[in-house]
CSV table of C-alpha atoms in Angstrom, one decimal:
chain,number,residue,atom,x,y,z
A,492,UNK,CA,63.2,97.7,41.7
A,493,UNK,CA,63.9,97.6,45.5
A,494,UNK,CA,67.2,96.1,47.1
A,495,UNK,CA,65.3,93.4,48.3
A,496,UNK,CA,63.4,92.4,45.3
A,497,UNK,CA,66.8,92.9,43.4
A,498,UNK,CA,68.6,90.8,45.7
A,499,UNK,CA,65.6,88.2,45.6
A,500,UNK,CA,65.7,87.9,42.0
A,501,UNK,CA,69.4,87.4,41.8
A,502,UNK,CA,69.2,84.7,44.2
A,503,UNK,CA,66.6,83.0,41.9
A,504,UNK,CA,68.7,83.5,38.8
A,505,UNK,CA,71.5,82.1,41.0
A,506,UNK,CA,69.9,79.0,41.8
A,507,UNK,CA,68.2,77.9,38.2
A,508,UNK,CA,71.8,78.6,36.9
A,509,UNK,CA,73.7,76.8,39.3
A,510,UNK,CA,71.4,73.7,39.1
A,511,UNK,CA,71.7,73.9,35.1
A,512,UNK,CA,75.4,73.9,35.5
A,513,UNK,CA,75.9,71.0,37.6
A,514,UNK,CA,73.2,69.2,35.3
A,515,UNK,CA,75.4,70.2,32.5
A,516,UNK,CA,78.6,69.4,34.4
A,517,UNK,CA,77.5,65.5,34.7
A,518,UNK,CA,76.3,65.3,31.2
A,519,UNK,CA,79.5,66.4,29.6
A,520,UNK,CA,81.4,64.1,31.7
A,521,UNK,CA,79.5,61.3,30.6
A,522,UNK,CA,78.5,62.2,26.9
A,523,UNK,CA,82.9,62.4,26.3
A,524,UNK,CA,83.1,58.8,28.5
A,525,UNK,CA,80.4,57.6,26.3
A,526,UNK,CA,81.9,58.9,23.2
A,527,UNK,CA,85.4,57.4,23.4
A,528,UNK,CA,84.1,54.4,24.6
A,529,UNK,CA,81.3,53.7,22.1
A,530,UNK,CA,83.7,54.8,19.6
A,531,UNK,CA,80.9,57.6,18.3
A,532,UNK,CA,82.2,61.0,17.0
A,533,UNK,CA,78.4,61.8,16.9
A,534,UNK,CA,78.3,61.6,21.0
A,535,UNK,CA,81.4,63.5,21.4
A,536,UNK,CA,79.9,66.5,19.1
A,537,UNK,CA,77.2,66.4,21.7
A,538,UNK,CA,79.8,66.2,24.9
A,539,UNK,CA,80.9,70.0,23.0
A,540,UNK,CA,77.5,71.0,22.8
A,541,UNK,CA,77.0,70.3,26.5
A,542,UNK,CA,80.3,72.1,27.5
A,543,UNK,CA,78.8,75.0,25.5
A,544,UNK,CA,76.0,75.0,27.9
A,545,UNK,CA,78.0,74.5,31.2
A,546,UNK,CA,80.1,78.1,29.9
A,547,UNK,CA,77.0,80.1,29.1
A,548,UNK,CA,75.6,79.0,32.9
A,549,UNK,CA,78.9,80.7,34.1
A,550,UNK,CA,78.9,83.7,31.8
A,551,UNK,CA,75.0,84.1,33.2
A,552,UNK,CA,75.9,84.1,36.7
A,553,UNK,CA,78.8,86.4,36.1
A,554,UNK,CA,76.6,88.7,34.3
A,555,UNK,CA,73.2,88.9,36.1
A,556,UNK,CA,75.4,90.3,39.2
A,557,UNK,CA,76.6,92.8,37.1
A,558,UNK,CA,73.3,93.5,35.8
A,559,UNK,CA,71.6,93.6,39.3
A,560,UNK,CA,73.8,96.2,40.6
A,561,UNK,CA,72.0,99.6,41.4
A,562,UNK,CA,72.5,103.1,39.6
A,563,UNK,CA,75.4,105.0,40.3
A,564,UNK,CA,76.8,108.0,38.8
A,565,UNK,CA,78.2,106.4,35.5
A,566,UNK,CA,75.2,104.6,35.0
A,567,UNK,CA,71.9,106.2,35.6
A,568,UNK,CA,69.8,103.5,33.8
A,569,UNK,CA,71.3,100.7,35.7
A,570,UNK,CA,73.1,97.9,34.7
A,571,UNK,CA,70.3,96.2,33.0
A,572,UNK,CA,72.2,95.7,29.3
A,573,UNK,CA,74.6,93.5,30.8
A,574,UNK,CA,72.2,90.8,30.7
A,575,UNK,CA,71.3,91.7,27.6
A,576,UNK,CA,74.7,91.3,26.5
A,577,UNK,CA,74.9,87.5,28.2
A,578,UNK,CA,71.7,86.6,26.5
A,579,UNK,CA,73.7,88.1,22.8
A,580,UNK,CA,76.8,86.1,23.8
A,581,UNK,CA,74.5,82.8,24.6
A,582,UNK,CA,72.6,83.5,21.1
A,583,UNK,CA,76.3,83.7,19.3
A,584,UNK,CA,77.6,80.5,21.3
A,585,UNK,CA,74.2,78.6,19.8
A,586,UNK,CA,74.9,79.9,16.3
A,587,UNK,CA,78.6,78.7,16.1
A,588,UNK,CA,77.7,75.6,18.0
A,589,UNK,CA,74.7,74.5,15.5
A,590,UNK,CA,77.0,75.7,12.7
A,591,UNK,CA,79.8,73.4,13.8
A,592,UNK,CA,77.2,70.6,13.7
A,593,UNK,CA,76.1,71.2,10.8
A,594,UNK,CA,79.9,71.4,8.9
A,595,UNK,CA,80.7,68.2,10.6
A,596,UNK,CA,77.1,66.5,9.7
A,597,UNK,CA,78.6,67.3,6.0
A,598,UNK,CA,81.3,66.4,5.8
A,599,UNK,CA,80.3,62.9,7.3
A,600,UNK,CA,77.3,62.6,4.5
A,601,UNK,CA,79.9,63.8,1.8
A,602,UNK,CA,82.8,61.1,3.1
A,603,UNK,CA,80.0,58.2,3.2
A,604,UNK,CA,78.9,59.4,-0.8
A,605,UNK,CA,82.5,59.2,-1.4
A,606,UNK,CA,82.6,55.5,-0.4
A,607,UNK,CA,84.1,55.9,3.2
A,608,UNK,CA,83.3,53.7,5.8
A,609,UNK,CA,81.7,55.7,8.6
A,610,UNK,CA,82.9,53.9,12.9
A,611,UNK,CA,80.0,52.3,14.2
A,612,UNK,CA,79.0,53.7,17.4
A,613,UNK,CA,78.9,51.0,20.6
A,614,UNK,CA,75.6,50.9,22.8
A,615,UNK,CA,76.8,52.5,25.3
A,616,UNK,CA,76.6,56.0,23.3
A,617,UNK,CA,72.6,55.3,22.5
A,618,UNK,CA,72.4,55.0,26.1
A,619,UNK,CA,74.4,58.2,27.1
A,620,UNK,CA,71.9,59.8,24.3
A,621,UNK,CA,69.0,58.8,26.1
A,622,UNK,CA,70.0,59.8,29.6
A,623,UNK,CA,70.7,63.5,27.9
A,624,UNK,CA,67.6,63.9,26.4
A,625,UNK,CA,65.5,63.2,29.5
A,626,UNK,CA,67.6,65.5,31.7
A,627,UNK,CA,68.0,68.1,29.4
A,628,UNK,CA,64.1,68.5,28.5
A,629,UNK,CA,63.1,68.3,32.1
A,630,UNK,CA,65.7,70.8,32.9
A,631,UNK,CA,64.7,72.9,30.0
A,632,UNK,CA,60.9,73.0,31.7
A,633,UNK,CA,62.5,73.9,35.0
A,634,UNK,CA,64.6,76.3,33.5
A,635,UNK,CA,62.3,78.6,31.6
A,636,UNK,CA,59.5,78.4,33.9
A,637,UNK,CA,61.7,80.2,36.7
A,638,UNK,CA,63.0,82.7,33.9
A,639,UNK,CA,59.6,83.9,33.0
A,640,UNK,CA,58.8,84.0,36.8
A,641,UNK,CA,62.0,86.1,37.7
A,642,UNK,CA,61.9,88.1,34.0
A,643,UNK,CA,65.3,87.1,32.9
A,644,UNK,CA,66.1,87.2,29.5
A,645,UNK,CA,69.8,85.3,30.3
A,646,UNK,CA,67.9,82.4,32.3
A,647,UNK,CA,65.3,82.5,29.2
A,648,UNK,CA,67.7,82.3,26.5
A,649,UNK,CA,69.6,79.5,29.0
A,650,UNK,CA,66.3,77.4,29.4
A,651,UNK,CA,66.7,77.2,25.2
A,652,UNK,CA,70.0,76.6,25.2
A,653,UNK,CA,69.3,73.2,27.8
A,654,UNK,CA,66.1,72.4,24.7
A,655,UNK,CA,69.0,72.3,22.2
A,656,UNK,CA,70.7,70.2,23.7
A,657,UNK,CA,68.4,67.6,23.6
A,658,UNK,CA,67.1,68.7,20.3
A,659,UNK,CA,70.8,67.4,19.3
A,660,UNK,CA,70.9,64.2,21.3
A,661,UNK,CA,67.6,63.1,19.7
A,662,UNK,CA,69.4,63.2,16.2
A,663,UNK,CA,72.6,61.5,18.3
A,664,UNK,CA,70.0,59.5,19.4
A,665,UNK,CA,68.7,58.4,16.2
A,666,UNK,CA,71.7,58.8,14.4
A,667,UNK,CA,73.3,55.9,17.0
A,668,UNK,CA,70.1,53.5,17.1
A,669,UNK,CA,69.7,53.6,13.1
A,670,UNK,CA,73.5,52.6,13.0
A,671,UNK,CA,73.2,50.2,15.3
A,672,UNK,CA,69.9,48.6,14.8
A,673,UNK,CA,70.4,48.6,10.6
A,674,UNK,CA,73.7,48.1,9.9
A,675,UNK,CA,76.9,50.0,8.4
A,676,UNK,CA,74.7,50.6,5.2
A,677,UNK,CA,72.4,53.5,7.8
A,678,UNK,CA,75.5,54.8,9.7
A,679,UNK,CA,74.6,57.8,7.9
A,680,UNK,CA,71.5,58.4,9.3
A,681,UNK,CA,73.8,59.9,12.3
A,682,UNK,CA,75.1,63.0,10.3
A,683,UNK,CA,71.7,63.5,8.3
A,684,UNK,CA,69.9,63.6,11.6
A,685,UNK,CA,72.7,65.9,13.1
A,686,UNK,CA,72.5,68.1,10.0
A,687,UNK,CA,68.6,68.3,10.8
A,688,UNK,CA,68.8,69.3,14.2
A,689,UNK,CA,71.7,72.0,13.3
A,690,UNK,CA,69.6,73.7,11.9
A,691,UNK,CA,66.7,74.1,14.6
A,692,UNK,CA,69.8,75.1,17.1
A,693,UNK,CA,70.7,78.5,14.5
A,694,UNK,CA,66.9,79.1,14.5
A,695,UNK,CA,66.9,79.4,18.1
A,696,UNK,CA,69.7,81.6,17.9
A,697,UNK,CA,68.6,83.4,16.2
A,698,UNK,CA,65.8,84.3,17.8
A,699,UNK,CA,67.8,85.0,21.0
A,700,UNK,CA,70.1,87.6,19.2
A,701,UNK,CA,67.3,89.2,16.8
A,702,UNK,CA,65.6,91.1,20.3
A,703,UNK,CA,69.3,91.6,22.1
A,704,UNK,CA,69.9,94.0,18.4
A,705,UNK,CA,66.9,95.6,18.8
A,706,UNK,CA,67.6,96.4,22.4
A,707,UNK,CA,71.3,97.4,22.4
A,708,UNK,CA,69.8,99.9,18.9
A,709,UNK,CA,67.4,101.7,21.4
A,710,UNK,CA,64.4,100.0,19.7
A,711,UNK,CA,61.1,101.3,21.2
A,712,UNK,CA,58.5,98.9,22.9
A,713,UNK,CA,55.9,97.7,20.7
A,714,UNK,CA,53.2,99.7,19.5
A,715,UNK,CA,50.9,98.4,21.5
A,716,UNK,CA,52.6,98.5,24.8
A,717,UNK,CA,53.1,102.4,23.9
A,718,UNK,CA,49.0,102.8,23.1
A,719,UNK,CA,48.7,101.2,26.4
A,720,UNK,CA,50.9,103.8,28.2
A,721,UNK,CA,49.0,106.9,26.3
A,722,UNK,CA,45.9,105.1,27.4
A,723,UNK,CA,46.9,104.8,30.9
A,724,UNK,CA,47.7,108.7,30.8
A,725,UNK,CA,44.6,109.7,29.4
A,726,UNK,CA,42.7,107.7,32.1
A,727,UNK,CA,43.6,110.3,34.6
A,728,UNK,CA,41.6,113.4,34.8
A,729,UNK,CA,42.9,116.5,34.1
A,730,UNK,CA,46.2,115.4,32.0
A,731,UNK,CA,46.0,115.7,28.3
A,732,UNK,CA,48.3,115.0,24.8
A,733,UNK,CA,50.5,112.5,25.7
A,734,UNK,CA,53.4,113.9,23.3
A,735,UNK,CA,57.3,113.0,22.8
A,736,UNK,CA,56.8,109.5,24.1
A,737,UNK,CA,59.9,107.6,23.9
A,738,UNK,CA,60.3,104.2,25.3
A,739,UNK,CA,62.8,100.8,25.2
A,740,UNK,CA,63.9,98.4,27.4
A,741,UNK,CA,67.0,98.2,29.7
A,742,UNK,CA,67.8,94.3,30.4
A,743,UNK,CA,64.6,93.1,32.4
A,744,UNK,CA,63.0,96.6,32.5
A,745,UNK,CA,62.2,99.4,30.5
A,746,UNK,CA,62.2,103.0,30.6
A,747,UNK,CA,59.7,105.8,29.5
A,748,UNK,CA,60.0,109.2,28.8
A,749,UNK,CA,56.7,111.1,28.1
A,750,UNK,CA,55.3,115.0,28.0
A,751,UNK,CA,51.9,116.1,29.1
A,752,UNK,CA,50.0,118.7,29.5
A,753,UNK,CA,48.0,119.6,32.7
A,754,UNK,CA,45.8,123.0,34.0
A,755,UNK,CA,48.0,125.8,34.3
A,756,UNK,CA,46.2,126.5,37.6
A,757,UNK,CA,46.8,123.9,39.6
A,758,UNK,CA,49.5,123.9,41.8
A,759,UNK,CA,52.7,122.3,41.4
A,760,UNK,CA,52.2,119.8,44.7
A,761,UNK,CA,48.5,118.9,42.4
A,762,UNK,CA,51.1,118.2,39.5
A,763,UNK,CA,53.5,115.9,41.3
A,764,UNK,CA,50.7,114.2,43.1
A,765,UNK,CA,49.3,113.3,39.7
A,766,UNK,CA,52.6,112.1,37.8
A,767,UNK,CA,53.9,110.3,41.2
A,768,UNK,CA,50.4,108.3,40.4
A,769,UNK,CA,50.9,108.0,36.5
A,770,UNK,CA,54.4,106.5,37.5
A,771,UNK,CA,52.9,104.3,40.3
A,772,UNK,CA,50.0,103.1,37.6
A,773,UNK,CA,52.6,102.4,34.7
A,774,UNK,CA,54.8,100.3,37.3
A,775,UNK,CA,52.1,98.0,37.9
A,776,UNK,CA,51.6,98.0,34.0
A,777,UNK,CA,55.3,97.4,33.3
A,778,UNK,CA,57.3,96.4,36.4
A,779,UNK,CA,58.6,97.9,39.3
A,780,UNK,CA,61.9,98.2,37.8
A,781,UNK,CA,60.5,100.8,35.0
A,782,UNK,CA,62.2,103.7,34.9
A,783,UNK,CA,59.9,106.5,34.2
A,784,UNK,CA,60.9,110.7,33.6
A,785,UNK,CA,57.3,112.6,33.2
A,786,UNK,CA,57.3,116.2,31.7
A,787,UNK,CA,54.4,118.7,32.6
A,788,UNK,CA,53.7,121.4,30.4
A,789,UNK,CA,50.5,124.1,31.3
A,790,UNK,CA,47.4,123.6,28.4
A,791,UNK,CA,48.0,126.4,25.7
């Protein structure tokens, strides 16, 4: 990846993140105003959850400068796993946030089998729950769009976090309206819905932190992204068994490492002219970014 394109992407990563955060800034503000006010400990869960998101915008933009930063002598792949390592931290916020949820959504149903009366929440709160919903889906949409355009895994994982957001202010949501709208005997419709949504938020984390493992372990690409590769090589005439591949990704790139073989006879500048096209052709396969070590060995 060039200087420019580097310095275009981080720009882009920038300005999705920084919108997110002032999004998320306005929301926790008014879910904890809403909370105390409508007397809802539902809609202050959610003000936490929205803080959560407001941090991990920060700990992207921290990180995808780090990550951006070119090779130097201590690291010749790059920077790349830095962003890995904010998406893993954003997966890990998500699982302890939707665990929380889900502790507190028990403990509620457990104190209301008990007998306890649980606070009605005030209107305000519904209304709070509402206004989060619509802002965070459409900023979910906006979010994950730019992230597959600039092909950041941090802006990715972000654009999920913003979904569970309002994935939890649709069980506030419901929780709130069935409490208000059918009296104290449904208050606990609020935790059961809150339990519910818990539970989507781990599975998202999940899935966030499952590929950051696999990444920081060296996992190879997929099998058929490395039949691709041997394919590609094997397109060019003259180069033969595609041996010792070994492949995996670095942040938003990935990096190869493959033998061929190639006529003893032809000269070396014939050689490099053929693996500077291999590298060309795998880079419009895999990204510019791709950092690619080709080894010629002569046909036995």
């Amino acid at each position: 990846m060039d200087v420019k394109t580097a310095s275009s992407r981080e720009k882009g990563i920038y300005k999705v993140t920084v919108a997110g955060s002032i999004v998320n800034f306005v929301l926790v503000v008014l879910k904890f105003v809403a909370g105390v006010l409508g007397h809802s400990a539902a809609m202050l869960a959610d003000a936490v959850h929205s803080l959560s998101d407001f941090v991990t915008d920060v700990i992207v933009i921290v990180f995808v400068r780090i990550s951006n930063k070119p090779q130097d002598k201590g690291h010749d792949y790059g920077h790349g796993k830095y962003e890995t390592l904010a998406t893993a931290i954003i997966g890990i916020l998500l699982l302890f946030v939707g665990f929380g949820i889900l502790w507190n959504g028990v403990s509620s149903i457990y104190a209301f089998i008990k007998g306890e009366q649980l606070e009605a929440p005030g209107m305000i709160a519904l209304i709070a729950a509402l206004v989060s919903i619509l802002c965070k889906e459409i900023l979910y949409r906006y979010t994950v769009i730019k992230g597959k355009n600039l092909n950041s895994q941090a802006v990715v994982a972000n654009a999920w976090h913003h979904r569970s957001d309002a994935l939890s202010s649709i069980g506030t949501a419901v929780g709130i309206g069935g409490a208000i709208l059918l009296g104290e005997h449904w208050r606990v419709l609020d935790p059961i819905a809150a339990v519910i949504v818990s539970l989507f938020i781990m599975k998202v984390a999940i899935q966030l932190l499952v590929p950051c493992i696999d990444e920081l372990l060296e996992k190879s690409l997929p099998d058929e992204v490395e039949k691709d590769i041997e394919q590609a090589l094997l397109s060019f005439p003259g180069v033969s068994e595609p041996h010792h591949l070994r492949t995996r990704r670095i942040g938003s790139y990935c990096a190869i490492e493959v033998h061929v073989r190639m006529d003893g006879r032809i000269t070396l500048e014939e050689a490099h002219t053929t693996a500077t096209a291999i590298e060309n052709k795998l880079k419009e396969m895999l990204g510019e970014g791709t950092l690619i070590n080709i080894h010629v060995e002569p046909k036995k």
